[in-house]
């Protein structure tokens, strides 16, 4: 039986669910690319949301980037999020949010980005996520591989209707 959403997560209840859509990405030194994406925000009844994401190429469905994490609501306006990537990058974020039952904005700024020995060097990450009218959109910028903070990704996903 699915537990009820913890009281601390109620302000961000609009995020909970499955989202599907597409995005585009670029960065100095790489080819511009398109991707299909699935995001799931879920919960286990504790005061955090779980986050998982996976992407694939639109042309032949080959898996691309994926990541998983946790989002913890701190108070009426602030939250924290940790995200781990299989490429050896670990992000810790402080964030602000504004939400109502139908929409929200979440603004994340990394306080630390750690990497394993063979990961590409990422110094800083900014993520801006919005939900409105059952559509989730986000922008991601990063300072990485010696480049200053700039755009890497933008995407738009729709809520997957429960069966
Ligand atoms: C939707 C999620 C993402 C997708 C589809 C994606 C896709 C890609 C692709 C296709 C490349 C170029 C090929 C490669 O180096 O593998 C790339 C490069 C890169 N990505 Fe991402 N990425 C995503 C998220 C992220 C995130 C969250 C970070 C870091 C916080 C990140 C950091 C990097 C770095 C550092 C590079 C190398 C850039 C370079 O060498 O110039 N990516 N990404």
Coordinates of N, CA and C and ligand atoms in Angstrom, one line a residue:
X1 N 0.8 -1.2 0.0 CA 0.0 0.0 0.0 C 0.9 1.3 0.0
X2 N 0.6 2.2 -0.9 CA 1.4 3.4 -1.0 C 1.1 4.3 0.2
X3 N 2.1 4.7 1.0 CA 1.8 5.6 2.2 C 1.4 7.0 1.7
X4 N 0.8 7.8 2.6 CA 0.4 9.2 2.2 C 1.7 10.0 2.1
X5 N 1.5 11.0 1.2 CA 2.6 12.0 1.1 C 2.9 12.7 2.4
X6 N 4.2 12.7 2.8 CA 4.5 13.3 4.1 C 4.1 14.8 4.1
X7 N 3.7 15.3 5.3 CA 3.3 16.7 5.4 C 4.3 17.7 4.9
X8 N 5.6 17.4 5.1 CA 6.7 18.3 4.6 C 6.7 18.4 3.1
X9 N 6.2 17.4 2.4 CA 6.3 17.4 1.0 C 5.0 17.9 0.3
X10 N 4.0 18.2 1.1 CA 2.7 18.6 0.6 C 2.8 19.8 -0.3
X11 N 3.6 20.8 0.0 CA 3.7 22.0 -0.9 C 4.1 21.6 -2.3
X12 N 4.9 20.5 -2.4 CA 5.4 20.1 -3.8 C 4.6 18.9 -4.3
X13 N 3.4 18.7 -3.8 CA 2.6 17.5 -4.3 C 2.5 17.6 -5.8
X14 N 2.4 18.8 -6.4 CA 2.2 18.9 -7.9 C 3.4 18.2 -8.7
X15 N 4.5 18.0 -8.0 CA 5.7 17.4 -8.7 C 5.5 15.9 -8.8
X16 N 4.8 15.3 -7.9 CA 4.8 13.8 -7.8 C 4.1 13.3 -9.0
X17 N 4.7 12.3 -9.6 CA 4.1 11.6 -10.8 C 5.2 11.3 -11.8
X18 N 4.7 10.8 -13.0 CA 5.6 10.5 -14.1 C 5.4 11.5 -15.2
X19 N 6.6 11.8 -15.8 CA 6.6 12.9 -16.8 C 7.4 12.3 -18.0
X20 N 6.9 12.6 -19.2 CA 7.5 12.2 -20.4 C 7.6 13.3 -21.5
X21 N 8.8 13.4 -22.1 CA 8.9 14.5 -23.1 C 10.2 14.5 -23.8
X22 N 10.7 15.6 -24.3 CA 11.9 15.7 -25.0 C 12.7 16.9 -24.7
X23 N 14.0 16.9 -25.1 CA 14.8 18.1 -24.8 C 15.9 18.2 -25.8
X24 N 16.6 19.3 -25.7 CA 17.8 19.6 -26.6 C 18.9 20.0 -25.7
X25 N 20.1 19.7 -26.1 CA 21.3 20.1 -25.3 C 22.5 20.5 -26.2
X26 N 23.3 21.3 -25.6 CA 24.6 21.6 -26.3 C 25.6 22.1 -25.3
X27 N 26.8 22.3 -25.7 CA 27.9 22.8 -24.8 C 29.1 23.0 -25.7
X28 N 30.0 23.9 -25.4 CA 31.2 24.0 -26.2 C 31.9 22.7 -26.3
X29 N 32.3 22.4 -27.5 CA 33.1 21.1 -27.7 C 32.3 19.9 -28.0
X30 N 30.9 20.0 -27.9 CA 30.1 18.8 -28.3 C 29.1 19.2 -29.3
X31 N 28.6 18.2 -30.0 CA 27.5 18.5 -31.1 C 26.2 18.7 -30.4
X32 N 25.4 19.6 -30.9 CA 24.0 19.8 -30.4 C 23.3 18.5 -30.5
X33 N 22.4 18.2 -29.5 CA 21.8 16.9 -29.5 C 20.3 17.0 -29.0
X34 N 19.5 16.0 -29.4 CA 18.1 16.0 -29.0 C 18.0 14.7 -28.2
X35 N 17.0 14.7 -27.2 CA 16.8 13.5 -26.4 C 15.3 13.3 -26.0
X36 N 14.9 12.1 -25.8 CA 13.6 11.8 -25.2 C 13.9 11.5 -23.7
X37 N 12.9 11.9 -22.8 CA 13.2 11.8 -21.4 C 12.0 11.3 -20.6
X38 N 12.3 10.5 -19.6 CA 11.2 10.2 -18.6 C 11.7 10.6 -17.2
X39 N 10.9 11.3 -16.5 CA 11.2 11.7 -15.1 C 10.1 11.1 -14.2
X40 N 10.5 10.6 -13.0 CA 9.6 10.2 -12.0 C 9.9 10.9 -10.7
X41 N 9.0 11.6 -10.1 CA 9.1 12.1 -8.8 C 8.1 11.3 -8.0
X42 N 8.6 10.6 -6.9 CA 7.8 9.7 -6.1 C 8.1 10.0 -4.6
X43 N 7.6 9.1 -3.7 CA 7.9 9.3 -2.3 C 7.6 8.0 -1.6
X44 N 8.2 7.9 -0.4 CA 8.0 6.7 0.4 C 7.3 7.0 1.7
X45 N 6.7 8.2 1.8 CA 6.0 8.6 3.0 C 6.9 9.3 4.0
X46 N 8.2 9.5 3.7 CA 9.1 10.2 4.5 C 9.2 11.6 4.0
X47 N 9.9 12.5 4.7 CA 9.9 14.0 4.3 C 10.8 14.3 3.2
X48 N 10.8 13.5 2.1 CA 11.6 13.8 0.9 C 10.9 13.2 -0.3
X49 N 11.2 13.8 -1.5 CA 10.7 13.2 -2.7 C 11.9 12.4 -3.3
X50 N 11.6 11.3 -4.0 CA 12.6 10.6 -4.7 C 12.5 11.1 -6.2
X51 N 13.7 11.1 -6.9 CA 13.8 11.6 -8.2 C 14.5 10.6 -9.1
X52 N 14.0 10.2 -10.2 CA 14.8 9.4 -11.2 C 14.5 9.9 -12.6
X53 N 15.5 9.8 -13.4 CA 15.4 10.3 -14.8 C 16.1 9.4 -15.7
X54 N 15.6 9.2 -16.9 CA 16.4 8.5 -17.9 C 16.1 9.1 -19.3
X55 N 17.1 9.0 -20.1 CA 17.0 9.6 -21.5 C 17.4 8.6 -22.5
X56 N 17.0 8.9 -23.8 CA 17.4 8.1 -24.9 C 17.4 8.9 -26.2
X57 N 18.1 8.4 -27.2 CA 18.1 9.1 -28.5 C 16.8 9.0 -29.2
X58 N 16.3 10.1 -29.8 CA 15.0 10.0 -30.6 C 15.1 9.0 -31.8
X59 N 16.3 9.0 -32.4 CA 16.4 8.2 -33.7 C 16.3 6.7 -33.5
X60 N 17.1 6.2 -32.5 CA 17.0 4.7 -32.4 C 16.9 4.2 -30.9
X61 N 16.5 5.1 -30.0 CA 16.2 4.7 -28.6 C 17.4 4.3 -27.8
X62 N 18.6 4.6 -28.3 CA 19.8 4.2 -27.5 C 19.8 5.0 -26.2
X63 N 20.1 4.3 -25.0 CA 20.1 5.1 -23.8 C 21.2 6.1 -23.7
X64 N 20.8 7.3 -23.2 CA 21.7 8.4 -23.0 C 21.9 8.6 -21.5
X65 N 22.0 9.8 -21.0 CA 22.2 10.2 -19.6 C 21.1 9.6 -18.7
X66 N 21.4 9.3 -17.5 CA 20.4 9.0 -16.5 C 20.9 9.5 -15.1
X67 N 20.0 9.7 -14.2 CA 20.4 10.2 -12.9 C 19.3 9.9 -11.8
X68 N 19.7 10.0 -10.6 CA 18.7 9.7 -9.5 C 19.1 10.6 -8.3
X69 N 18.0 10.9 -7.5 CA 18.3 11.8 -6.4 C 17.2 11.9 -5.4
X70 N 17.3 12.8 -4.5 CA 16.3 13.1 -3.4 C 16.2 14.6 -3.2
X71 N 14.9 14.9 -3.0 CA 14.6 16.4 -2.8 C 14.0 16.5 -1.4
X72 N 14.6 17.3 -0.6 CA 14.1 17.5 0.8 C 13.6 18.9 1.0
X73 N 12.3 19.0 1.4 CA 11.7 20.4 1.7 C 12.2 20.8 3.0
X74 N 12.8 22.0 3.2 CA 13.3 22.5 4.4 C 12.2 23.3 5.1
X75 N 11.7 24.3 4.4 CA 10.6 25.2 5.0 C 9.7 25.7 3.8
X76 N 9.0 26.8 4.1 CA 8.0 27.3 3.1 C 8.6 27.7 1.8
X77 N 9.9 28.0 1.8 CA 10.5 28.5 0.6 C 11.8 27.8 0.2
X78 N 12.4 27.0 1.0 CA 13.7 26.5 0.7 C 13.7 24.9 0.7
X79 N 14.6 24.4 -0.1 CA 14.7 22.9 -0.2 C 16.1 22.6 -0.5
X80 N 16.5 21.3 -0.4 CA 17.8 20.8 -0.7 C 17.6 19.6 -1.6
X81 N 18.6 19.4 -2.5 CA 18.5 18.3 -3.4 C 19.9 17.7 -3.6
X82 N 19.9 16.4 -3.6 CA 21.2 15.7 -4.0 C 20.9 14.8 -5.3
X83 N 21.8 14.8 -6.2 CA 21.6 14.0 -7.5 C 22.9 13.3 -7.8
X84 N 22.8 12.0 -8.1 CA 24.0 11.3 -8.5 C 23.8 10.8 -10.0
X85 N 24.9 10.8 -10.7 CA 24.9 10.4 -12.1 C 25.9 9.2 -12.2
X86 N 25.5 8.3 -13.1 CA 26.4 7.1 -13.3 C 27.8 7.4 -13.9
X87 N 27.9 8.7 -14.4 CA 29.2 9.1 -15.0 C 30.1 9.6 -13.9
X88 N 29.7 9.5 -12.6 CA 30.6 9.8 -11.5 C 30.5 11.2 -11.0
X89 N 29.4 11.9 -11.3 CA 29.2 13.3 -10.9 C 28.1 13.3 -9.8
X90 N 28.4 14.0 -8.7 CA 27.4 14.0 -7.6 C 27.2 15.5 -7.3
X91 N 25.9 15.9 -7.3 CA 25.5 17.3 -7.1 C 24.8 17.5 -5.8
X92 N 25.2 18.5 -5.0 CA 24.5 18.9 -3.8 C 23.9 20.3 -4.1
X93 N 22.6 20.5 -3.9 CA 22.0 21.8 -4.2 C 21.3 22.4 -3.0
X94 N 21.4 23.7 -2.9 CA 20.4 24.5 -2.1 C 19.4 25.1 -3.1
X95 N 18.1 25.2 -2.7 CA 17.2 25.7 -3.6 C 16.1 26.5 -3.0
X96 N 15.4 27.2 -3.8 CA 14.2 28.0 -3.4 C 13.0 27.4 -4.2
X97 N 11.8 27.5 -3.7 CA 10.6 27.1 -4.4 C 9.5 28.0 -4.1
X98 N 8.5 28.0 -5.1 CA 7.2 28.7 -4.9 C 6.3 27.7 -5.5
X99 N 5.2 27.4 -4.8 CA 4.3 26.3 -5.3 C 2.9 26.6 -4.8
X100 N 2.0 26.1 -5.7 CA 0.6 26.0 -5.2 C 0.1 24.6 -5.8
X101 N -1.2 24.2 -5.5 CA -1.6 22.9 -5.9 C -1.5 22.6 -7.4
X102 N -1.4 23.6 -8.3 CA -1.3 23.3 -9.7 C 0.0 23.7 -10.4
X103 N 0.8 24.4 -9.7 CA 2.1 24.8 -10.4 C 3.2 25.0 -9.4
X104 N 4.4 25.0 -9.8 CA 5.5 25.3 -9.0 C 6.7 25.7 -9.8
X105 N 7.6 26.4 -9.1 CA 8.9 26.8 -9.6 C 10.0 26.4 -8.6
X106 N 11.0 25.7 -9.1 CA 12.1 25.2 -8.2 C 13.4 25.7 -8.8
X107 N 14.2 26.4 -8.0 CA 15.4 27.0 -8.5 C 16.6 26.5 -7.7
X108 N 17.4 25.7 -8.3 CA 18.5 25.0 -7.6 C 19.9 25.5 -8.0
X109 N 20.7 25.7 -7.0 CA 22.1 26.2 -7.3 C 23.0 25.2 -6.5
X110 N 24.0 24.6 -7.2 CA 24.8 23.7 -6.5 C 25.7 24.4 -5.5
X111 N 25.8 23.7 -4.3 CA 26.8 24.2 -3.3 C 28.1 23.3 -3.4
X112 N 27.9 22.1 -3.9 CA 29.1 21.3 -4.1 C 28.8 20.4 -5.3
X113 N 29.8 20.2 -6.1 CA 29.8 19.1 -7.2 C 31.0 18.3 -7.0
X114 N 30.8 17.0 -6.7 CA 31.9 16.1 -6.4 C 32.0 15.2 -7.6
X115 N 33.2 14.6 -7.9 CA 33.4 13.7 -9.0 C 34.3 12.6 -8.7
X116 N 34.1 11.4 -9.3 CA 35.0 10.3 -9.2 C 36.2 10.6 -10.0
X117 N 37.2 9.7 -9.9 CA 38.5 9.9 -10.5 C 38.4 10.1 -12.0
X118 N 37.5 9.4 -12.7 CA 37.5 9.4 -14.1 C 36.3 10.3 -14.7
X119 N 35.5 11.0 -13.8 CA 34.4 11.8 -14.3 C 34.9 13.0 -15.0
X120 N 34.1 13.6 -15.9 CA 34.4 14.9 -16.5 C 34.3 15.9 -15.4
X121 N 35.2 16.9 -15.4 CA 35.2 17.9 -14.3 C 34.0 18.9 -14.4
X122 N 33.1 18.9 -13.4 CA 32.0 19.8 -13.4 C 32.1 20.7 -12.1
X123 N 32.2 22.0 -12.3 CA 32.4 22.9 -11.1 C 31.1 23.3 -10.4
X124 N 30.1 23.6 -11.3 CA 28.9 24.2 -10.7 C 27.7 23.9 -11.6
X125 N 26.5 23.7 -11.0 CA 25.3 23.4 -11.8 C 24.2 24.3 -11.3
X126 N 23.4 24.8 -12.3 CA 22.1 25.4 -11.9 C 21.0 24.7 -12.6
X127 N 19.9 24.5 -11.9 CA 18.7 23.8 -12.5 C 17.5 24.7 -12.1
X128 N 16.7 25.0 -13.2 CA 15.5 25.7 -13.0 C 14.3 24.8 -13.5
X129 N 13.4 24.5 -12.6 CA 12.3 23.6 -13.0 C 11.0 24.3 -12.8
X130 N 10.1 24.1 -13.8 CA 8.8 24.7 -13.6 C 7.7 23.7 -13.9
X131 N 6.6 23.7 -13.2 CA 5.4 22.9 -13.6 C 4.2 23.8 -13.7
X132 N 3.5 23.7 -14.8 CA 2.3 24.5 -15.0 C 1.4 23.7 -16.0
X133 N 0.1 23.6 -15.8 CA -0.8 22.9 -16.7 C -0.3 21.5 -17.0
X134 N 0.1 20.8 -16.0 CA 0.6 19.4 -16.2 C 1.7 19.3 -17.2
X135 N 2.5 20.4 -17.3 CA 3.7 20.4 -18.2 C 4.9 20.7 -17.3
X136 N 6.0 19.9 -17.3 CA 7.2 20.2 -16.6 C 8.2 20.7 -17.6
X137 N 8.8 21.8 -17.3 CA 9.9 22.3 -18.2 C 11.1 22.6 -17.3
X138 N 12.3 22.4 -17.8 CA 13.5 22.8 -17.0 C 14.6 23.3 -17.9
X139 N 15.5 24.0 -17.3 CA 16.8 24.5 -18.0 C 17.9 24.1 -17.0
X140 N 19.0 23.6 -17.6 CA 20.2 23.3 -16.8 C 21.4 24.0 -17.4
X141 N 22.1 24.7 -16.6 CA 23.4 25.3 -17.0 C 24.5 24.7 -16.1
X142 N 25.7 24.7 -16.6 CA 26.8 24.2 -15.8 C 28.1 24.9 -16.2
X143 N 29.0 25.0 -15.2 CA 30.4 25.3 -15.5 C 31.1 24.0 -15.4
X144 N 31.7 23.6 -16.6 CA 32.3 22.3 -16.7 C 33.4 22.3 -17.7
X145 N 34.3 21.3 -17.6 CA 35.4 21.1 -18.6 C 36.1 22.4 -18.9
X146 N 36.3 23.3 -17.8 CA 37.0 24.6 -18.0 C 36.2 25.7 -18.6
X147 N 34.9 25.5 -18.9 CA 34.0 26.5 -19.5 C 33.3 27.2 -18.4
X148 N 33.0 28.5 -18.6 CA 32.1 29.2 -17.6 C 30.7 28.8 -17.6
X149 N 29.9 29.1 -16.6 CA 28.5 28.7 -16.5 C 27.8 29.1 -17.7
X150 N 27.2 28.1 -18.3 CA 26.3 28.3 -19.5 C 25.4 27.1 -19.8
X151 N 24.5 27.3 -20.7 CA 23.4 26.4 -21.0 C 23.9 25.0 -21.4
X152 N 23.4 23.9 -20.8 CA 23.6 22.6 -21.4 C 22.3 21.9 -21.9
X153 N 21.2 22.1 -21.1 CA 19.9 21.4 -21.5 C 18.7 22.2 -21.3
X154 N 17.7 22.0 -22.1 CA 16.3 22.5 -21.8 C 15.4 21.4 -22.3
X155 N 14.3 21.2 -21.6 CA 13.3 20.1 -21.9 C 11.9 20.5 -21.5
X156 N 11.0 19.8 -22.1 CA 9.6 20.0 -21.8 C 8.9 18.6 -21.8
X157 N 8.2 18.3 -20.7 CA 7.6 17.0 -20.5 C 6.2 17.1 -20.1
X158 N 5.4 16.2 -20.4 CA 4.0 16.2 -20.0 C 3.7 15.1 -18.9
X159 N 2.8 15.4 -18.1 CA 2.4 14.4 -17.1 C 1.8 13.2 -17.7
X160 N 2.3 12.0 -17.3 CA 1.8 10.7 -17.9 C 0.5 10.5 -17.0
X161 N -0.6 10.4 -17.7 CA -1.9 10.2 -17.0 C -1.9 8.8 -16.4
X162 N -2.3 8.7 -15.1 CA -2.5 7.4 -14.5 C -3.4 6.6 -15.4
X163 N -3.2 5.2 -15.5 CA -4.1 4.3 -16.3 C -5.4 4.3 -15.7
Ligands
LIG1 C1 19.0 15.1 -19.8 C2 20.2 14.9 -19.3 C3 21.5 14.9 -20.1 C4 21.7 14.5 -21.4 C5 20.7 13.8 -22.3 C6 23.1 14.7 -21.6 C7 23.7 14.4 -22.8 C8 25.0 14.7 -23.1 C9 25.7 14.4 -24.4 C10 25.0 13.7 -25.6 C11 27.0 14.9 -24.3 C12 28.0 14.8 -25.4 C13 28.6 13.4 -25.5 C14 29.3 13.0 -24.2 O1 30.3 13.6 -23.8 O2 28.8 12.1 -23.6 C15 27.1 15.4 -23.0 C16 28.3 16.0 -22.5 C17 28.5 16.4 -21.2 N1 27.5 16.5 -20.2 FE1 25.6 16.0 -20.4 N2 23.7 15.3 -20.5 C18 22.7 15.4 -19.6 C19 22.9 15.9 -18.3 C20 24.1 16.3 -17.8 C21 24.3 16.8 -16.4 C22 23.2 16.9 -15.4 C23 25.6 17.1 -16.3 C24 26.4 17.7 -15.2 C25 25.8 18.2 -14.1 C26 26.2 16.9 -17.6 C27 27.5 17.1 -17.9 C28 28.1 16.9 -19.1 C29 29.5 17.1 -19.3 C30 30.6 17.6 -18.4 C31 29.7 16.8 -20.7 C32 31.1 17.0 -21.5 C33 31.2 18.3 -22.2 C34 32.4 18.4 -23.0 O3 33.2 17.4 -23.0 O4 32.6 19.4 -23.6 N3 25.3 16.4 -18.5 N4 25.9 15.4 -22.3

